[in-house]
Short mmCIF file of C-alpha atoms and ligand atoms in Angstrom, two decimals:
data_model
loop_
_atom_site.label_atom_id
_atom_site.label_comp_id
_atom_site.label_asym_id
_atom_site.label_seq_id
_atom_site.Cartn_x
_atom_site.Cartn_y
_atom_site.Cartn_z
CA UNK Z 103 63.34 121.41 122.59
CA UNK Z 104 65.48 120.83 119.12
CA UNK Z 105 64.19 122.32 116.06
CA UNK Z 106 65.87 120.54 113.22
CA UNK Z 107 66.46 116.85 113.33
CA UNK Z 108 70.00 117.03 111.17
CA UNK Z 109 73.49 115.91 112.28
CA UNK Z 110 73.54 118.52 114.84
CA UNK Z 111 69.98 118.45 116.63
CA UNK Z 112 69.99 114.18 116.70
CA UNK Z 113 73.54 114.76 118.40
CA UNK Z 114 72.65 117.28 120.76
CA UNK Z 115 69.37 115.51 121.46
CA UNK Z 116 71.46 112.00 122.08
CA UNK Z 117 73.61 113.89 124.57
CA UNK Z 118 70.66 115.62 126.29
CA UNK Z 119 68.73 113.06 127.00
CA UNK Z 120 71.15 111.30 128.33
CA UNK Z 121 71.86 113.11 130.95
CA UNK Z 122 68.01 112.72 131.32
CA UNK Z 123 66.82 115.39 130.00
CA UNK Z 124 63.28 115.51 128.56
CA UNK Z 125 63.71 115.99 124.82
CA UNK Z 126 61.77 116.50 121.88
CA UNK Z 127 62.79 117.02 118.33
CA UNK Z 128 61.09 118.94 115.88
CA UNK Z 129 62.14 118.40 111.99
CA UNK Z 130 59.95 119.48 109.16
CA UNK Z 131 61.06 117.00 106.66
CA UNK Z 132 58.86 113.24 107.09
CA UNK Z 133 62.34 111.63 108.13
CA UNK Z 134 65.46 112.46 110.43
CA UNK Z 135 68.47 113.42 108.82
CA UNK Z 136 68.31 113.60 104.98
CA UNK Z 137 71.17 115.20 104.24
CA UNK Z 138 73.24 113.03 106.17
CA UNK Z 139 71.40 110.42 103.69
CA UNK Z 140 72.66 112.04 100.47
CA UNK Z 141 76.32 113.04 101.95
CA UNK Z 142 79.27 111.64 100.80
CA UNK Z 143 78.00 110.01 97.98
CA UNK Z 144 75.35 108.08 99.90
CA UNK Z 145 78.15 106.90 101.88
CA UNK Z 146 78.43 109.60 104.28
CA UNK Z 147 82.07 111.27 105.42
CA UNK Z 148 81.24 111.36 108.34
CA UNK Z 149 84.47 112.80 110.31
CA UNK Z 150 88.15 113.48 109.21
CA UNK Z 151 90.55 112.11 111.99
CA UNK Z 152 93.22 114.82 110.63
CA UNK Z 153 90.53 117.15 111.97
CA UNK Z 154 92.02 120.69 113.40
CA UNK Z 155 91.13 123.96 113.92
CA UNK Z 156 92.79 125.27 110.76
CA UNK Z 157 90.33 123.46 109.08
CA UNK Z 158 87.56 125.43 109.94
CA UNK Z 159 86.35 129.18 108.10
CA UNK Z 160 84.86 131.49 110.87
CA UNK Z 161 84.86 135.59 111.57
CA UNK Z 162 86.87 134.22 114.87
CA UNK Z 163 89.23 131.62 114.12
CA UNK Z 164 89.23 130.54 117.58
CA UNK Z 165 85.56 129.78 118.54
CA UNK Z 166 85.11 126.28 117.22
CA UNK Z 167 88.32 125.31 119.20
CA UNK Z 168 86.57 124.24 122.75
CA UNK Z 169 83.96 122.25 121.22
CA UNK Z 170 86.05 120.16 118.78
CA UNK Z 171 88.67 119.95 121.73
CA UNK Z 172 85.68 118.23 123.86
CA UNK Z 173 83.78 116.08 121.29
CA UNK Z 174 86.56 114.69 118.68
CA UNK Z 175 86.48 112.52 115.88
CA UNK Z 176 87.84 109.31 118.27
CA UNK Z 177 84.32 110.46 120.42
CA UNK Z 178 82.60 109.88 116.99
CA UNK Z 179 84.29 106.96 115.58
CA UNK Z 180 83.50 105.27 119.07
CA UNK Z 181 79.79 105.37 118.40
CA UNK Z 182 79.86 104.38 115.09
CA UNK Z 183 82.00 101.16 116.53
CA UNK Z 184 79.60 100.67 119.76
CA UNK Z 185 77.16 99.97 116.77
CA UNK Z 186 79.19 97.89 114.51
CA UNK Z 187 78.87 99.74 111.54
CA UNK Z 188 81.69 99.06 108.99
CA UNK Z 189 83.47 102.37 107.22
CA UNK Z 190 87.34 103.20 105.83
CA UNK Z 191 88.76 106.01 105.01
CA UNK Z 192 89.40 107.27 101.71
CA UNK Z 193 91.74 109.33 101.62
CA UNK Z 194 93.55 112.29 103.50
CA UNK Z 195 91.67 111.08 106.69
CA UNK Z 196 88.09 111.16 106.01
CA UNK Z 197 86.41 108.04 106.97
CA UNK Z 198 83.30 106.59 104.83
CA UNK Z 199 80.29 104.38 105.77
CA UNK Z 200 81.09 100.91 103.91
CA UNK Z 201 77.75 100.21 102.84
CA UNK Z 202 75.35 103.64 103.36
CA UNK Z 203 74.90 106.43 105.01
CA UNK Z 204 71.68 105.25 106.11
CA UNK Z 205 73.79 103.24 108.96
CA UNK Z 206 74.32 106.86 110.58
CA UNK Z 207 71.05 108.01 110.57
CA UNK Z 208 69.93 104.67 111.93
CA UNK Z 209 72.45 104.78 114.06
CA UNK Z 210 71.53 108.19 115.59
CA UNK Z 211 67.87 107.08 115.64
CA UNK Z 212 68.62 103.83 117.74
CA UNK Z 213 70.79 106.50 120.15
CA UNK Z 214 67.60 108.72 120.49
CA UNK Z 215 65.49 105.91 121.09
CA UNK Z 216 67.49 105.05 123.90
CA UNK Z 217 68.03 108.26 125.47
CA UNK Z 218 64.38 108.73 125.51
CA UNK Z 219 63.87 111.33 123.14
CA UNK Z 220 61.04 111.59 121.23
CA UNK Z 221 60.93 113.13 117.37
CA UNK Z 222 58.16 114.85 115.70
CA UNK Z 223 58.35 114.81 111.68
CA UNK Z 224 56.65 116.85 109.35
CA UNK Z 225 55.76 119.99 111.72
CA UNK Z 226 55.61 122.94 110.59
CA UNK Z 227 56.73 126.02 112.77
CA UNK Z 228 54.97 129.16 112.51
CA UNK Z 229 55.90 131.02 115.58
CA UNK Z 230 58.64 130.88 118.31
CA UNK Z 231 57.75 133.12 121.33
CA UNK Z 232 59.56 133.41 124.13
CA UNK Z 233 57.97 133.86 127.90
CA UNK Z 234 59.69 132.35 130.92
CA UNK Z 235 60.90 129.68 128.82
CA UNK Z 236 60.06 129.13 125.14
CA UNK Z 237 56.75 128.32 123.33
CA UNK Z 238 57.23 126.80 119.61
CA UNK Z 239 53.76 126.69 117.59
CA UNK Z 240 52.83 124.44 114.80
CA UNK Z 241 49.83 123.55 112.84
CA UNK Z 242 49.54 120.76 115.21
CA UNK Z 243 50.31 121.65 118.67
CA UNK Z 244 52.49 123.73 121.01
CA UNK Z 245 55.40 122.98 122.54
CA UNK Z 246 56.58 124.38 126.01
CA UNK Z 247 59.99 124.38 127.24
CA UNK Z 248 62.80 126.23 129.14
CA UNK Z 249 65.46 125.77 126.36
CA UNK Z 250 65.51 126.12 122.64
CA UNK Z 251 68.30 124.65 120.28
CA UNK Z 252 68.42 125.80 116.55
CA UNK Z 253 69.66 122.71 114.34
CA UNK Z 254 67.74 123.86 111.34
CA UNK Z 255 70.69 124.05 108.80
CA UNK Z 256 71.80 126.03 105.97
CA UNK Z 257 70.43 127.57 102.84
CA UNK Z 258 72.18 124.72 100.66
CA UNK Z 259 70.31 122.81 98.57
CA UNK Z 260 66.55 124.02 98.59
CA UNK Z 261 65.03 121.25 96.97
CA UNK Z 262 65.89 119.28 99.88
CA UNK Z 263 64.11 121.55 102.39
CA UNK Z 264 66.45 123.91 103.61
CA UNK Z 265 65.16 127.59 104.67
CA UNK Z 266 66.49 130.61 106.39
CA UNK Z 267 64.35 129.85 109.36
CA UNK Z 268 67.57 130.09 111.89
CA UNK Z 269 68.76 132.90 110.47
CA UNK Z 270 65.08 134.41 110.96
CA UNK Z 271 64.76 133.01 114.85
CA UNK Z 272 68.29 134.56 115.48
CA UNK Z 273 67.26 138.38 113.90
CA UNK Z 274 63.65 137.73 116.19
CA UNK Z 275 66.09 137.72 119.16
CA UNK Z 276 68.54 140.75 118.18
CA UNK Z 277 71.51 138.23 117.34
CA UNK Z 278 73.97 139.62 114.68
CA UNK Z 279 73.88 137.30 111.46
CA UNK Z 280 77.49 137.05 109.18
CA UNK Z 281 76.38 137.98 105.41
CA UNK Z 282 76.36 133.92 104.09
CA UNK Z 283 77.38 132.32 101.09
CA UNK Z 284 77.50 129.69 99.20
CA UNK Z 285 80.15 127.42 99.71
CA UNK Z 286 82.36 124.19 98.48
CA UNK Z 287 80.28 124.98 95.76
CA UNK Z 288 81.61 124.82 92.03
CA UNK Z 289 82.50 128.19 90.01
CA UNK Z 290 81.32 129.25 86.76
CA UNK Z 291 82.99 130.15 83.96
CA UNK Z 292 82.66 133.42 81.89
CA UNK Z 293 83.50 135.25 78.96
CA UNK Z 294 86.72 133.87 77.27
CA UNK Z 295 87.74 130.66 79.77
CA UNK Z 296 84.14 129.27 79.46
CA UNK Z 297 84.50 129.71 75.42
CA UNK Z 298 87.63 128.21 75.39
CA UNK Z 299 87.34 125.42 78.31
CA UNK Z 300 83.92 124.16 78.48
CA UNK Z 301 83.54 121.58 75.84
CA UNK Z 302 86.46 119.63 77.91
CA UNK Z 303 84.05 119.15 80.42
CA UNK Z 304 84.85 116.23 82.18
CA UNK Z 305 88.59 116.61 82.13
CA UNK Z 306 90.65 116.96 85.80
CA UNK Z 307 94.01 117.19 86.71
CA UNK Z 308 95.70 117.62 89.79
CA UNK Z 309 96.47 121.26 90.97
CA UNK Z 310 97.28 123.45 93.82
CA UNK Z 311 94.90 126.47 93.44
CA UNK Z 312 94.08 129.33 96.33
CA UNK Z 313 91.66 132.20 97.07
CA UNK Z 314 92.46 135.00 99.31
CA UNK Z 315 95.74 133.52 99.83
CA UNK Z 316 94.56 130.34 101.37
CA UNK Z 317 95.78 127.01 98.88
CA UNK Z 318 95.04 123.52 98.46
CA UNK Z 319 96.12 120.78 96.90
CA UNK Z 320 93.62 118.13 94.83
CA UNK Z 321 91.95 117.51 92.03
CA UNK Z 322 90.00 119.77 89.58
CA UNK Z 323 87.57 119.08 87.35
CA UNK Z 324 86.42 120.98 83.95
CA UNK Z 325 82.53 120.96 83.82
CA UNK Z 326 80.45 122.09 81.15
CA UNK Z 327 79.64 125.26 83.35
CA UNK Z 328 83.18 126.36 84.40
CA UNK Z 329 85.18 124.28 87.65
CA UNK Z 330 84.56 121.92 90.28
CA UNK Z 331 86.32 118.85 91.97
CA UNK Z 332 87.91 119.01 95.88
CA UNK Z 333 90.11 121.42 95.16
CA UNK Z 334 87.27 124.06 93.99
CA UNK Z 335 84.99 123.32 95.98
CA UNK Z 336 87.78 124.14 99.18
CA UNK Z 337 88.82 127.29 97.55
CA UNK Z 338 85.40 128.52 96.93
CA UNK Z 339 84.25 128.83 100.59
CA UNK Z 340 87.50 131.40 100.38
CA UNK Z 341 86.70 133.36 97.61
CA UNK Z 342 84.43 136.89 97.10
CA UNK Z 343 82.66 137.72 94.35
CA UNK Z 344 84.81 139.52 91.91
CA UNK Z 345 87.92 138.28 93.36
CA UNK Z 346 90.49 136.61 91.01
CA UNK Z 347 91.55 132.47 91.58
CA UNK Z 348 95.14 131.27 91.26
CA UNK Z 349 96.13 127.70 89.91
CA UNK Z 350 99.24 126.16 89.28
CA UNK Z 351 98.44 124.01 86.92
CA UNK Z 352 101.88 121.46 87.64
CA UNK Z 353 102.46 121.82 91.35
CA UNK Z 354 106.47 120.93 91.69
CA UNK Z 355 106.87 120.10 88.05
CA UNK Z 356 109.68 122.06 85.57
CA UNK Z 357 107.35 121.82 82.42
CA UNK Z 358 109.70 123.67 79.93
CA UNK Z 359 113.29 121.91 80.31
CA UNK Z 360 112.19 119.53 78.18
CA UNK Z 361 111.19 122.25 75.69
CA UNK Z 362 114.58 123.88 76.44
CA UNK Z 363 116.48 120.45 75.71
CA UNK Z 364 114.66 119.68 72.60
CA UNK Z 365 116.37 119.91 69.22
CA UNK Z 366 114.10 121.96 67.73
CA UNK Z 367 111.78 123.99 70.03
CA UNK Z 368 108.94 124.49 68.79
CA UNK Z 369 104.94 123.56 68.97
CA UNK Z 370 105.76 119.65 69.23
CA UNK Z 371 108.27 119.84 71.52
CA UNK Z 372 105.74 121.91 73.91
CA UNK Z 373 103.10 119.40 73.51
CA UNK Z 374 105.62 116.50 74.14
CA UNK Z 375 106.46 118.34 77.68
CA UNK Z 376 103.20 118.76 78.90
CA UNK Z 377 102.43 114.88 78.49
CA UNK Z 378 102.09 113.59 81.69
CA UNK Z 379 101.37 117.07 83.23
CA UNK Z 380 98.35 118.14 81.67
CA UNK Z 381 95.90 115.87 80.79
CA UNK Z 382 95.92 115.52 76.62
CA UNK Z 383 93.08 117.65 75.11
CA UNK Z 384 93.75 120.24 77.87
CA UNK Z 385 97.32 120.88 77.56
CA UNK Z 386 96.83 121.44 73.79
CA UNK Z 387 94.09 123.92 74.74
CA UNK Z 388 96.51 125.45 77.23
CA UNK Z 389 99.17 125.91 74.38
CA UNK Z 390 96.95 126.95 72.28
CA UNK Z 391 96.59 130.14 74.48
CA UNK Z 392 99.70 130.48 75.51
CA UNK Z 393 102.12 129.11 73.53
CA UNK Z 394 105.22 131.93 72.51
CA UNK Z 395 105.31 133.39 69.17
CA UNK Z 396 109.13 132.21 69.65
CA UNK Z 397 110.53 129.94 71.80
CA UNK Z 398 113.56 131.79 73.17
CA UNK Z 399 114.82 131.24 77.06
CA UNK Z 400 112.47 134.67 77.81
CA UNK Z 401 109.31 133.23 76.41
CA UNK Z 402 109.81 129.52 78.20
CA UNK Z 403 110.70 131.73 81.52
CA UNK Z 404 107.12 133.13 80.80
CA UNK Z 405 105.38 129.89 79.66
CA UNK Z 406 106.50 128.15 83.01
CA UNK Z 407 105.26 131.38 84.96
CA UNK Z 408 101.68 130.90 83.62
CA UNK Z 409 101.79 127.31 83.73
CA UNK Z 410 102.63 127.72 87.46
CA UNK Z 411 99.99 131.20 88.09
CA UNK Z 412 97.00 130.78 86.24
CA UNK Z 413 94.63 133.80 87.10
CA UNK Z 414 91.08 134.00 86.54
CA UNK Z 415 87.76 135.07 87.74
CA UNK Z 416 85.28 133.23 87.96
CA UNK Z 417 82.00 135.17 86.64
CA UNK Z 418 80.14 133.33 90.07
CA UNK Z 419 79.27 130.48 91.59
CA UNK Z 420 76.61 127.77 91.35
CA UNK Z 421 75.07 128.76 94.28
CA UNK Z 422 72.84 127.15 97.00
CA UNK Z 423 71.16 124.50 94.51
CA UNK Z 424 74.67 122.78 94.23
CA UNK Z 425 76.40 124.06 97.44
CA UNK Z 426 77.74 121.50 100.23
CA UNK Z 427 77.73 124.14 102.80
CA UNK Z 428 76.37 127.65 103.89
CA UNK Z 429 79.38 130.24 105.09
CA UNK Z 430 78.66 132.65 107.52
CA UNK Z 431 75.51 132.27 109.99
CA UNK Z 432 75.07 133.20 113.48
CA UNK Z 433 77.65 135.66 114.59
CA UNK Z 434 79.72 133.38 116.97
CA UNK Z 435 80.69 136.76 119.47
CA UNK Z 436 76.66 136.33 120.22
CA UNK Z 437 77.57 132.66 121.37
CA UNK Z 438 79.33 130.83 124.00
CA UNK Z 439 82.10 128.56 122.57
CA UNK Z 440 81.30 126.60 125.38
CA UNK Z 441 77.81 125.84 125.31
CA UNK Z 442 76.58 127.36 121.98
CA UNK Z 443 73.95 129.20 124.08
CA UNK Z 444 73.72 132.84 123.23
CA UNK Z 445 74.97 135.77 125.94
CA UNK Z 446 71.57 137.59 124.93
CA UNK Z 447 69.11 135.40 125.23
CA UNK Z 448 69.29 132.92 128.11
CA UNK Z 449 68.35 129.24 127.27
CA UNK Z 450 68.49 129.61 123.28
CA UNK Z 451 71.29 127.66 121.60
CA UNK Z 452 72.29 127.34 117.99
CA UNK Z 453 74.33 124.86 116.70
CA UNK Z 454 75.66 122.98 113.21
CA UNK Z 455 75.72 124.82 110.00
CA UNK Z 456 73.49 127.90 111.01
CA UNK Z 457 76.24 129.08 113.39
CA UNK Z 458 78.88 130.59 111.45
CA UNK Z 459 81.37 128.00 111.54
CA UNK Z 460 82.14 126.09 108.15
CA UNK Z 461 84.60 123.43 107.63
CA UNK Z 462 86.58 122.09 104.74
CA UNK Z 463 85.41 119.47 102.81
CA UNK Z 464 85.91 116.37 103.95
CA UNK Z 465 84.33 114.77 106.80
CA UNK Z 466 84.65 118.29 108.93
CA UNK Z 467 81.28 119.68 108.71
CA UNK Z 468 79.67 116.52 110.14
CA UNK Z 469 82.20 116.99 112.98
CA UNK Z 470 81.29 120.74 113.88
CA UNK Z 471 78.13 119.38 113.85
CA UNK Z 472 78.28 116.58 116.08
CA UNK Z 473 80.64 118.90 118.35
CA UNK Z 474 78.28 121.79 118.12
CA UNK Z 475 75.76 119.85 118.87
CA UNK Z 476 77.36 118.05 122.14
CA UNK Z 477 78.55 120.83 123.37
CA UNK Z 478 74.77 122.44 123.72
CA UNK Z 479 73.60 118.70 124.67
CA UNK Z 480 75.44 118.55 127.49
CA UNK Z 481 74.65 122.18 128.75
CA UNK Z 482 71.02 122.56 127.87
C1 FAD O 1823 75.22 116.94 98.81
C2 FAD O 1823 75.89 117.17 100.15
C3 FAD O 1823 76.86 116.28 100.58
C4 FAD O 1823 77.52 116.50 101.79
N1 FAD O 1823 78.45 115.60 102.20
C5 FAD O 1823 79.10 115.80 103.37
C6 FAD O 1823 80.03 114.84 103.85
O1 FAD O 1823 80.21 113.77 103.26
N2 FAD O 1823 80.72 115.14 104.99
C7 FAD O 1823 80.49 116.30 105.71
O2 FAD O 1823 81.13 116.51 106.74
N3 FAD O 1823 79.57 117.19 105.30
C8 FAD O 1823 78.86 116.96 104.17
N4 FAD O 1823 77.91 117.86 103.77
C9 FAD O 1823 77.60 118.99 104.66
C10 FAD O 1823 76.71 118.49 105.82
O3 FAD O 1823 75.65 117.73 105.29
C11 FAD O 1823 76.15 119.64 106.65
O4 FAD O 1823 77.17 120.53 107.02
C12 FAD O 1823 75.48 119.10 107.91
O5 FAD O 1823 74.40 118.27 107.53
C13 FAD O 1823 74.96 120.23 108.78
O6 FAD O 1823 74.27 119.67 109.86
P1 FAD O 1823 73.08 120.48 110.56
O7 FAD O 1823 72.48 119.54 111.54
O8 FAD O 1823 73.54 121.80 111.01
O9 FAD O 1823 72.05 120.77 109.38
P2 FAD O 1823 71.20 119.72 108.50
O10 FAD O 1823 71.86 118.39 108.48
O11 FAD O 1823 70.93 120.43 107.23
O12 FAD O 1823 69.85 119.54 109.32
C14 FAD O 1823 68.93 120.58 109.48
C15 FAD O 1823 67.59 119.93 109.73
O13 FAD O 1823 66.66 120.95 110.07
C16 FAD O 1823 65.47 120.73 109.35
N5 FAD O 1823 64.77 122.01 109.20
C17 FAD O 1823 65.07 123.05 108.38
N6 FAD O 1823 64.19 124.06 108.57
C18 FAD O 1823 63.32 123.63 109.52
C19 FAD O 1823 62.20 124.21 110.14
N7 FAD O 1823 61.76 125.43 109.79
N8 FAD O 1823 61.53 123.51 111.09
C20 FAD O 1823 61.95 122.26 111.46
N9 FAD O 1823 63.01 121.65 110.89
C21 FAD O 1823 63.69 122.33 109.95
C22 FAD O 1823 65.92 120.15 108.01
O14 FAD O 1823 64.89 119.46 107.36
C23 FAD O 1823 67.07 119.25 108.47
O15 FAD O 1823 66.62 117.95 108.80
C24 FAD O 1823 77.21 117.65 102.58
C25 FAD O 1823 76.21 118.52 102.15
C26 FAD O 1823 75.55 118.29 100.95
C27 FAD O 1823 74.48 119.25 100.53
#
């Protein structure tokens, strides 16, 4: 028995009942897979063929490592071929649906089919109660059987559904939950950077910006509520309230010989050496915060310093509504990295985003799901 009929549970369900298995899904939503649906753009990313353990955020760095080794993007990609459903990747190795995302879910439908499993929408779980195996009520009916996998998901995005009912199953059975947060989620602005960079919302650039000393390289993106584009959204899942963010805002660029070289230094000359660095209406608000009362050697040494360090804190971040991904989740020392089944509680598995394993944007979530999730498939 699956409870959650996501990326995760329709994988681990496929893999199950393949090996004949009797299988049934439970999802609460009236359709399979609706986040898959809105991922990506309606496109769905869903894998990264760069994908490596490094990629992945977890209390132990090394527990996602046997599943990904056994179910790997080229074990993904192979499906999606077997069904002759067109995609491309974008950029940096993530690989797109051509036409929708809906060919995934479809996809994974037509798999279930197949393997003989059968899915029940709209049910509504009240109770989980273990005996000699496990007993799942709804309002409907009951369900019997001698193993239990938890797909059910994150707390990201609400509206769509999601609920802390994994996290609530796990505490039922004495498993050890890591705090969660929000995460590739944008960051707000506060105080003096929202006043002074909000109304260029809409604005990106390029940058190289880190949290807790781990960087990356992409775009951001000025909303009207404080930061976003790739290379937020990767550095949030790093950062802690209260912690400070570090940009450098022209990753391998000298921004001030031009400055240096100019005939007069001043004000003009600054704004003429940013073009093509910054875009327009931002470098100008950049200068106007830190461009040198003079414009000796000292205070270009300085202005290059900043240019290359910007430090701030964000004042939070959007949260769950607008969060890709929940970090943290099911302690992974109460799972085997093998099977996903916990060392407490014989025959219960969890797998996907509720264990805590979160990847980086980019096509790697779907894969710790579809690894999770044949990793407990083939064990349950
Ligand atoms: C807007 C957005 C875009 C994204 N784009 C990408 C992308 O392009 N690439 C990528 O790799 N990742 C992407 N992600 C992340 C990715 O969608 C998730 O990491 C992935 O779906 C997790 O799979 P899962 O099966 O663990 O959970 P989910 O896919 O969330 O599935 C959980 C399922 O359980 C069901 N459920 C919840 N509670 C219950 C309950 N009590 N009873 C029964 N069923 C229940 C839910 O309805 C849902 O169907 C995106 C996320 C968002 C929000």
């Amino acid at each position: 028995m699956i409870l959650g009929a996501g990326a995760a549970g329709l994988l681990c369900a496929i893999e199950a009942g393949k090996r004949g298995r009797r299988v049934a899904v439970l999802e609460r939503a009236d359709r399979i897979g609706k986040k898959i649906l809105i991922s990506g753009g309606g496109r769905c990313n869903f894998t990264n063929i760069h994908c490596r353990p490094e990629n992945f955020i977890s209390a132990n760095e090394h527990f996602a490592k046997s599943a990904l080794a056994r179910y790997t993007p080229a074990d993904f990609i192979t499906l999606v071929e077997k069904h002759r459903i067109s995609y491309h990747e974008k950029t940096l190795g993530q690989l797109f649906c051509d036409r929708s995302a809906e060919d995934i879910t479809n996809m994974l439908e037509t798999e279930c089919r197949g393997a003989g499993v059968q899915i029940f929408l709209s049910c509504r779980i009240h109770e989980v109660q273990r005996t000699t195996g496990f007993i799942v009520r709804t309002e409907a009916a009951e369900f019997h059987a001698p193993a239990l996998a938890v797909a059910t998901g994150g707390l990201s995005i609400p509206k769509m559904g999601a609920t802390a009912f994994g996290y609530d199953v796990a505490r039922q059975f004495g498993l050890n939950i890591v705090a969660t947060k929000p995460g590739l989620v944008p960051f707000l602005l506060g105080g003096n950077d929202y006043q002074r960079y909000s109304d260029l919302a809409g604005v990106s650039t390029e940058v190289v910006a880190s949290a807790n000393h781990h960087a990356f390289r992409e775009k951001m993106l000025i909303t009207h509520r404080g930061l976003s584009g790739p290379v937020i959204l990767q550095v949030s899942s790093y950062w802690d309230k209260g912690q400070p963010i570090h940009i450098d805002l022209a990753p391998d660029r000298q921004v001030t010989a031009l400055i240096r070289a100019a005939k007069v230094r001043n004000i003009g000359a600054a704004r003429l050496a940013f073009q093509g660095i910054l875009p327009k209406r931002f470098a100008e608000r950049w200068l106007e915060a830190n461009a040198p009362a003079n414009w000796t050697n000292e205070a270009l040494i300085e202005l290059e310093k900043r240019t290359h360090a910007w430090v701030l804190t964000p004042a939070g971040t959007e949260g769950y509504e607008k969060a890709e991904v929940t970090a943290g989740g099911v302690d992974t020392n109460e799972l085997s990295s093998k099977t996903m089944e916990s060392k407490k509680v014989r025959g219960l598995f969890f797998i996907g985003e509720v264990v805590d394993v979160t990847g980086h944007l980019g096509g790697f979530n779907f894969q710790w799901a579809w690894a999770s999730g044949a990793a407990a498939g083939r064990a349950l």
